[in-house]
PDB file of C-alpha atoms in Angstrom:
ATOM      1  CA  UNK B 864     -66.488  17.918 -65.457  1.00  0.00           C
ATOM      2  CA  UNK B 865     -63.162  19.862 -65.656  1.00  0.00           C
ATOM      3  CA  UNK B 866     -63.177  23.779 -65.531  1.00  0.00           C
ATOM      4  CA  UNK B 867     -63.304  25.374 -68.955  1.00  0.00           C
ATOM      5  CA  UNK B 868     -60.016  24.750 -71.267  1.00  0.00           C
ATOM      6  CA  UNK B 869     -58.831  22.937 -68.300  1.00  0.00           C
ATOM      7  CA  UNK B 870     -58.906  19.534 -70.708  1.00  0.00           C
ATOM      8  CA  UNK B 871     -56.305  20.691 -72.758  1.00  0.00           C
ATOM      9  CA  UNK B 872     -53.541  20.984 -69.945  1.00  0.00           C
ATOM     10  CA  UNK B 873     -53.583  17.747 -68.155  1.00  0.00           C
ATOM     11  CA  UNK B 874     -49.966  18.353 -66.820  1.00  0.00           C
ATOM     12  CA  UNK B 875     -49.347  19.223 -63.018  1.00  0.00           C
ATOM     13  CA  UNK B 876     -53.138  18.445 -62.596  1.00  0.00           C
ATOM     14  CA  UNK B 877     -54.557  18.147 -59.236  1.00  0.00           C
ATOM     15  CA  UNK B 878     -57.314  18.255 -56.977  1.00  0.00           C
ATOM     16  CA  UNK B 879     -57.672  19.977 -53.632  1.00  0.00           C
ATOM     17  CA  UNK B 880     -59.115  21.538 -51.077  1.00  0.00           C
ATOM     18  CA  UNK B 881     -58.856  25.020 -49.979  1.00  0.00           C
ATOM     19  CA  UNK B 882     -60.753  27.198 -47.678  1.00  0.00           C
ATOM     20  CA  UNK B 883     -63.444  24.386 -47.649  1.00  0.00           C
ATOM     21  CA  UNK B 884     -63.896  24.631 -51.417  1.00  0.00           C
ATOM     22  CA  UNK B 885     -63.174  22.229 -53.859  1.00  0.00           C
ATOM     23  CA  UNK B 886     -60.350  23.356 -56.506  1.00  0.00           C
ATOM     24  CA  UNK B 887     -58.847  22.302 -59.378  1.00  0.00           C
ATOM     25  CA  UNK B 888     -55.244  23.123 -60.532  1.00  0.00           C
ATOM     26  CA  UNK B 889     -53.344  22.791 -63.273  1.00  0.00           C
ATOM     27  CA  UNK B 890     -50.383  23.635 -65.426  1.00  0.00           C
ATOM     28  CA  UNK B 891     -51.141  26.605 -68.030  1.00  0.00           C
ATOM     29  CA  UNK B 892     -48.538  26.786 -71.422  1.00  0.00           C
ATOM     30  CA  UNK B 893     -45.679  26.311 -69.382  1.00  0.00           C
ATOM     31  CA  UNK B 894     -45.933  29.811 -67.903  1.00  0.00           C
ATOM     32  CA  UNK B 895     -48.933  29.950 -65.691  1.00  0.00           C
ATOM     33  CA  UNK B 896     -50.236  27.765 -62.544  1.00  0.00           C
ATOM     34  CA  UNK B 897     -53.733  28.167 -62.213  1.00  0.00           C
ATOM     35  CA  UNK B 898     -56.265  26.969 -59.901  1.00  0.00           C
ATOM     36  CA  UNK B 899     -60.344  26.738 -60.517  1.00  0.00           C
ATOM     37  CA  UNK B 900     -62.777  26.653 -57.308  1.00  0.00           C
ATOM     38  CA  UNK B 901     -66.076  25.457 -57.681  1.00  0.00           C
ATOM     39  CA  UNK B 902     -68.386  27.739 -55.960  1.00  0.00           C
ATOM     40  CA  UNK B 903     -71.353  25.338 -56.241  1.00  0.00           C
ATOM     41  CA  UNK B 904     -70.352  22.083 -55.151  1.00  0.00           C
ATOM     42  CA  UNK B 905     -71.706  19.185 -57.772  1.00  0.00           C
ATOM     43  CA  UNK B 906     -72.678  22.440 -60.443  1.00  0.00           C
ATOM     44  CA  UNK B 907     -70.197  21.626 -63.615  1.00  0.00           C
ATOM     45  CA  UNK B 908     -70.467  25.399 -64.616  1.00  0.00           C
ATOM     46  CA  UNK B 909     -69.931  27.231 -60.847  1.00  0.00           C
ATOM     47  CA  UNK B 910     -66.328  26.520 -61.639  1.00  0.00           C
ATOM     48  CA  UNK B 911     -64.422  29.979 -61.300  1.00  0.00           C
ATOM     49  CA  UNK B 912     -60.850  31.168 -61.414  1.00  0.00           C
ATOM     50  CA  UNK B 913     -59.533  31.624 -57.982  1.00  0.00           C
ATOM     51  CA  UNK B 914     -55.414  32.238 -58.669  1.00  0.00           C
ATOM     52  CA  UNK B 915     -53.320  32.241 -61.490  1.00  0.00           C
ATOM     53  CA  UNK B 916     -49.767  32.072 -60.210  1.00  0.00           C
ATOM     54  CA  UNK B 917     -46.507  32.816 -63.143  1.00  0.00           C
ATOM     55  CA  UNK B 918     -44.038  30.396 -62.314  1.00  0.00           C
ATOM     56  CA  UNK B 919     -41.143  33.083 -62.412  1.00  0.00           C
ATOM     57  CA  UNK B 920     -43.238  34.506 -59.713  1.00  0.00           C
ATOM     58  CA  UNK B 921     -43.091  31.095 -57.818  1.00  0.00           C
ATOM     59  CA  UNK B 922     -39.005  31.295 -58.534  1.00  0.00           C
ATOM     60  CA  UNK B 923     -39.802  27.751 -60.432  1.00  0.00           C
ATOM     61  CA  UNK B 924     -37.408  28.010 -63.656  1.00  0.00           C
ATOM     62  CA  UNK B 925     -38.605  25.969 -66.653  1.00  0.00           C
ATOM     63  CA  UNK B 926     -35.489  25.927 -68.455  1.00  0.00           C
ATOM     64  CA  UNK B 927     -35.531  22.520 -70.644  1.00  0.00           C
ATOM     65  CA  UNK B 928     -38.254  19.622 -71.183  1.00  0.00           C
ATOM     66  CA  UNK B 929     -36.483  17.807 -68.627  1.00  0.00           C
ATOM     67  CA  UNK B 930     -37.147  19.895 -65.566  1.00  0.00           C
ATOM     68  CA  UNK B 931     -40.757  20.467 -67.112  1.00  0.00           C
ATOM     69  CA  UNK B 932     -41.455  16.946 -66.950  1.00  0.00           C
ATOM     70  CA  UNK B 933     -40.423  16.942 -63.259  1.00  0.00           C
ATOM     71  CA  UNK B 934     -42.671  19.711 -62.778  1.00  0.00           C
ATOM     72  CA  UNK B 935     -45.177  18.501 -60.126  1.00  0.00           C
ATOM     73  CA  UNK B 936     -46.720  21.399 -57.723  1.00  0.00           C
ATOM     74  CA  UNK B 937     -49.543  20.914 -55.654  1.00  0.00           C
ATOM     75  CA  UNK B 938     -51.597  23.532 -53.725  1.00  0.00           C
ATOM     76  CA  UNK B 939     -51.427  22.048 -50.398  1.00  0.00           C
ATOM     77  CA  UNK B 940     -53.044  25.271 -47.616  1.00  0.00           C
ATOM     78  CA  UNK B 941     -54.514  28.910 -47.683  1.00  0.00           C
ATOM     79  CA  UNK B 942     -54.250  30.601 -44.856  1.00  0.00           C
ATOM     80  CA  UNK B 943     -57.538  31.907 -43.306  1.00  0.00           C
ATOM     81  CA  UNK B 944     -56.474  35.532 -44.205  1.00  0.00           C
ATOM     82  CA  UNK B 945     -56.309  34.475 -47.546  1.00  0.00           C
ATOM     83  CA  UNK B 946     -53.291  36.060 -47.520  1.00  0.00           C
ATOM     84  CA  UNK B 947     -50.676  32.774 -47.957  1.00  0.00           C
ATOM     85  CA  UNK B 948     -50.756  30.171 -50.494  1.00  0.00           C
ATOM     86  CA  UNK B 949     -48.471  27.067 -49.621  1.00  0.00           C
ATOM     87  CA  UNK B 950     -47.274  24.580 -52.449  1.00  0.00           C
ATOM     88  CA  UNK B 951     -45.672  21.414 -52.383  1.00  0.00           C
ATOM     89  CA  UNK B 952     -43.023  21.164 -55.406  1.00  0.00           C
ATOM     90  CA  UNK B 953     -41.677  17.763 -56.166  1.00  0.00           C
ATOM     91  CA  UNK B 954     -39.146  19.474 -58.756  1.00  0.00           C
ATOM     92  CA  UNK B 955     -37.120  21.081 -56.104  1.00  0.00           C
ATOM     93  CA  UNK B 956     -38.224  19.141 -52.842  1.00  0.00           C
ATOM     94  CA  UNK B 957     -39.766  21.593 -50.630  1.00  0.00           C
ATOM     95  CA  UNK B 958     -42.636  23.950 -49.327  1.00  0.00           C
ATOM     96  CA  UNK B 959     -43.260  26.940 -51.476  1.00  0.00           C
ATOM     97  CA  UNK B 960     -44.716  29.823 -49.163  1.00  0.00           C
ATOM     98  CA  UNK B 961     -46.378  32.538 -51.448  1.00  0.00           C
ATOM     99  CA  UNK B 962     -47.604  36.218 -50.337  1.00  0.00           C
ATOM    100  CA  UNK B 963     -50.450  36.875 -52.427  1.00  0.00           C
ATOM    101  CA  UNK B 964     -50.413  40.254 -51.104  1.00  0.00           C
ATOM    102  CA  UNK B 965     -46.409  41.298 -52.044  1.00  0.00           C
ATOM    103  CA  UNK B 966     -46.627  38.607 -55.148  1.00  0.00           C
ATOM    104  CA  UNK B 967     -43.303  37.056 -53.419  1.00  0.00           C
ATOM    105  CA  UNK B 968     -42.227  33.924 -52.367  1.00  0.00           C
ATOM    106  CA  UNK B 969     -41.453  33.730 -48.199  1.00  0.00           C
ATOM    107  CA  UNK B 970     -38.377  31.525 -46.971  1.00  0.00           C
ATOM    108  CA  UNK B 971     -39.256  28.598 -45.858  1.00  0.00           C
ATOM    109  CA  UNK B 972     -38.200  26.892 -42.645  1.00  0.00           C
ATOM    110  CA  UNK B 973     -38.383  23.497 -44.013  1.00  0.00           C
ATOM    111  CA  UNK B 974     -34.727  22.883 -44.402  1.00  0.00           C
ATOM    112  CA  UNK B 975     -34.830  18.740 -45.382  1.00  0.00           C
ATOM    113  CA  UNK B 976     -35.869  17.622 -48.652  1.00  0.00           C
ATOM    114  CA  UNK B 977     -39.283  16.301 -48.485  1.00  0.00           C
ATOM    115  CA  UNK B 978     -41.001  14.050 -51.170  1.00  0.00           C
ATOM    116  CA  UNK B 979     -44.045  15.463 -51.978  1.00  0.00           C
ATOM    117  CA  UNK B 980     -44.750  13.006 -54.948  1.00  0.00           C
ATOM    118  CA  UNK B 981     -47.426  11.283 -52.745  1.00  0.00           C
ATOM    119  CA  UNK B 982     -49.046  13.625 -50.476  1.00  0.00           C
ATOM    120  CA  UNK B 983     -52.414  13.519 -50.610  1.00  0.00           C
ATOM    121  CA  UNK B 984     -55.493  15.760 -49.225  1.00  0.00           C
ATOM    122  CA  UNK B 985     -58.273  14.112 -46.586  1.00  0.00           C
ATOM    123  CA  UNK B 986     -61.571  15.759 -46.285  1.00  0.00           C
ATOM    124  CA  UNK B 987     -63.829  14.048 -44.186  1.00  0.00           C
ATOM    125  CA  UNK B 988     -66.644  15.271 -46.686  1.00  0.00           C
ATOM    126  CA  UNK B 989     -67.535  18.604 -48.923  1.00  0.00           C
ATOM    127  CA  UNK B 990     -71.183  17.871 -48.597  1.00  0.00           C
ATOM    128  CA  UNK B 991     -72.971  18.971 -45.436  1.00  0.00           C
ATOM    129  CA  UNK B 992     -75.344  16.199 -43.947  1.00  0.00           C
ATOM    130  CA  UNK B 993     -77.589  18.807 -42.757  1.00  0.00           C
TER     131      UNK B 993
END
């Protein structure tokens, strides 16, 4: 089960894993990229907004349908301060490093063009054997 009104905005969808918690992201109106955490792992209704991120914060410019449909970002790390989010953005190529605390986006030292269109997360498991 998706988070709630999560259904409606299949685009830039993705699952992940941050801070050992399963999340959920997604595009939001073409303003807004917002990821869900569930805080009870296998409990449809624990799911919780963690971030909501405007994409003229993240410097990503929506300008035509075109570039929208290229739109792909995927929450790829949090730092264990909580204080650094870092995205993968297939529209532009490249690492997006964003301060939570300043609401900026850090320059990257990732200076070659990456694709991100297939990354994908490994987690051993999310559900302790103990």
């Amino acid at each position: 089960m998706l988070p709630p009104g999560a259904e409606e905005s299949t685009h830039s969808s993705n699952v992940c894993v941050l801070m050992n918690s399963l999340c959920f992201s997604h595009d939001f109106n073409k303003t807004d990229f917002v990821i869900w955490k569930m805080t009870e792992f296998g409990d449809d209704r624990s799911w919780t907004k963690f971030f909501t991120f405007s994409y003229h914060n993240l410097q990503v410019n929506l300008n035509s349908r075109f570039v929208y449909s290229w739109l792909k970002l995927k929450a790829l790390h949090l730092s264990e301060d909580g204080d650094t989010i870092v995205f993968a953005s297939c529209l532009h190529n490249q690492a997006i490093l964003y301060n939570l605390r300043t609401n900026r986006v850090l320059e990257s030292r990732v200076n070659k063009k990456i694709c991100w269109y297939s990354i994908k997360d490994y987690v051993e498991s999310l559900v302790s054997t103990c």
